Amino acid sequence: MIRDDHPENLDPRSCRIYAGDFLKKLNLKYLDILIITHFHRDHVGGLNRVLDAVSVNKLIASYMPPADLDFPDLDPDGDNNLPRTPRNVLRNLNFFAGALKNHPGRVKEFLELTGNNKRLNFKLTDELYMDMDFAEEIDDAFHGIRDSSALMRWSRYFNVTSLRQRLYYHGKEIVMGGDLYGTLWDRDTTTPCDILKLPHHGSITSATRKFLEQLNPKIIVVSVAAGRPDERPHPAIVNLMREFTDEIYFTDAVELPGREPVFHESVHIEIE
């Protein structure tokens, strides 16, 4: 089996499932809030399938394409003399803008977090917090301008401007960090949590000892694809996580020393 978000052949035992297909399986038709943490393909490429499955009351992202344009194809592979990284930025913007174009009316409200709006508090069942830094200079791409330097600069900030969330529910606290590098959390005063969605797929940049000491999670979930050639999850990070908790769950059947791969669709945790 080959998937459009995974260029290699998957293990025939794989049970991986798209986010949109998972929502359909749960028979969910509506989301109060949908958050685009940042604009790498593995975080925005599935938006089409998600909007196929559900309607959304509020879509939150650090950037929204210009509302007055018809979202033209940005032609990332056209003859525009751009290096690979800026082309990938355009490709990711195509995933985002194309999904919105393909699903008119599926999103009721759009909220772009700007440089002056770095923290939002939502009261749903309790509170949802988000912190972010804002990157600019991307609208030009939709107006036909190919500024390689601006696109390159923006791409460098994809991960470090990830939206991060802390949820409070029934006395439990859940932290989701997008792809924000662990070192960027070290400067914060971060309080402990019950569940941590480890940032950046368990890469060597995903966590530091100080970061995990501050959060001291009881459960850690690592969002990762089996068979990645770039050591995500990284064995050193897995060993570090094991110092803090035995409850570590991977969203795919990764192979690690001393651990048998577990083939499953998703990690599903219920809080009562």
mmCIF file of N, CA and C in Angstrom, residues 2 29 50-51 62 75 101 107 110 134 145 163 198 205 246 249 253-254 267 270:
data_model
loop_
_atom_site.group_PDB
_atom_site.id
_atom_site.type_symbol
_atom_site.label_atom_id
_atom_site.label_comp_id
_atom_site.label_asym_id
_atom_site.label_seq_id
_atom_site.Cartn_x
_atom_site.Cartn_y
_atom_site.Cartn_z
ATOM 1 N N ILE A 2 0.577 2.192 -0.875
ATOM 2 C CA ILE A 2 1.289 3.463 -0.926
ATOM 3 C C ILE A 2 0.283 4.577 -0.649
ATOM 4 N N LYS A 29 -19.460 14.735 12.578
ATOM 5 C CA LYS A 29 -19.871 15.576 11.457
ATOM 6 C C LYS A 29 -19.470 17.038 11.639
ATOM 7 N N VAL A 50 -10.157 16.099 5.947
ATOM 8 C CA VAL A 50 -10.871 16.494 7.160
ATOM 9 C C VAL A 50 -12.139 17.261 6.806
ATOM 10 N N LEU A 51 -12.025 18.209 5.863
ATOM 11 C CA LEU A 51 -13.200 18.994 5.480
ATOM 12 C C LEU A 51 -14.191 18.171 4.661
ATOM 13 N N SER A 62 -2.007 30.542 12.041
ATOM 14 C CA SER A 62 -1.166 31.730 12.136
ATOM 15 C C SER A 62 -1.182 32.529 10.841
ATOM 16 N N ASP A 75 1.579 26.789 -8.414
ATOM 17 C CA ASP A 75 2.487 26.171 -9.363
ATOM 18 C C ASP A 75 3.902 26.019 -8.795
ATOM 19 N N LYS A 101 -10.649 26.219 -0.800
ATOM 20 C CA LYS A 101 -11.350 26.489 -2.056
ATOM 21 C C LYS A 101 -12.310 25.354 -2.407
ATOM 22 N N VAL A 107 -16.362 25.938 6.579
ATOM 23 C CA VAL A 107 -15.801 26.622 7.743
ATOM 24 C C VAL A 107 -16.603 27.894 7.979
ATOM 25 N N PHE A 110 -13.071 32.132 10.368
ATOM 26 C CA PHE A 110 -11.621 31.998 10.267
ATOM 27 C C PHE A 110 -10.971 32.952 11.261
ATOM 28 N N PHE A 134 4.501 35.095 15.402
ATOM 29 C CA PHE A 134 3.856 35.291 14.107
ATOM 30 C C PHE A 134 4.885 35.514 13.009
ATOM 31 N N ILE A 145 3.969 36.924 -6.883
ATOM 32 C CA ILE A 145 5.345 37.323 -6.634
ATOM 33 C C ILE A 145 6.108 36.133 -6.057
ATOM 34 N N LEU A 163 1.618 26.553 16.748
ATOM 35 C CA LEU A 163 0.679 26.823 17.822
ATOM 36 C C LEU A 163 0.751 25.678 18.828
ATOM 37 N N LEU A 198 4.097 14.750 22.407
ATOM 38 C CA LEU A 198 5.479 15.185 22.251
ATOM 39 C C LEU A 198 5.640 15.983 20.956
ATOM 40 N N THR A 205 15.359 16.988 18.267
ATOM 41 C CA THR A 205 15.069 18.361 18.707
ATOM 42 C C THR A 205 13.764 18.466 19.491
ATOM 43 N N ASP A 246 6.476 5.159 31.890
ATOM 44 C CA ASP A 246 6.423 3.924 31.106
ATOM 45 C C ASP A 246 5.286 3.960 30.094
ATOM 46 N N TYR A 249 3.113 6.084 23.987
ATOM 47 C CA TYR A 249 2.336 5.518 22.894
ATOM 48 C C TYR A 249 2.732 6.190 21.580
ATOM 49 N N ALA A 253 3.379 1.939 14.052
ATOM 50 C CA ALA A 253 4.106 0.770 14.560
ATOM 51 C C ALA A 253 5.601 0.946 14.342
ATOM 52 N N VAL A 254 6.209 1.815 15.119
ATOM 53 C CA VAL A 254 7.635 2.072 14.968
ATOM 54 C C VAL A 254 8.440 0.933 15.587
ATOM 55 N N VAL A 267 -3.920 6.420 18.408
ATOM 56 C CA VAL A 267 -3.876 6.421 19.876
ATOM 57 C C VAL A 267 -5.124 7.140 20.351
ATOM 58 N N GLU A 270 -9.268 8.223 26.542
ATOM 59 C CA GLU A 270 -10.519 8.792 27.058
ATOM 60 C C GLU A 270 -10.325 9.256 28.488
#
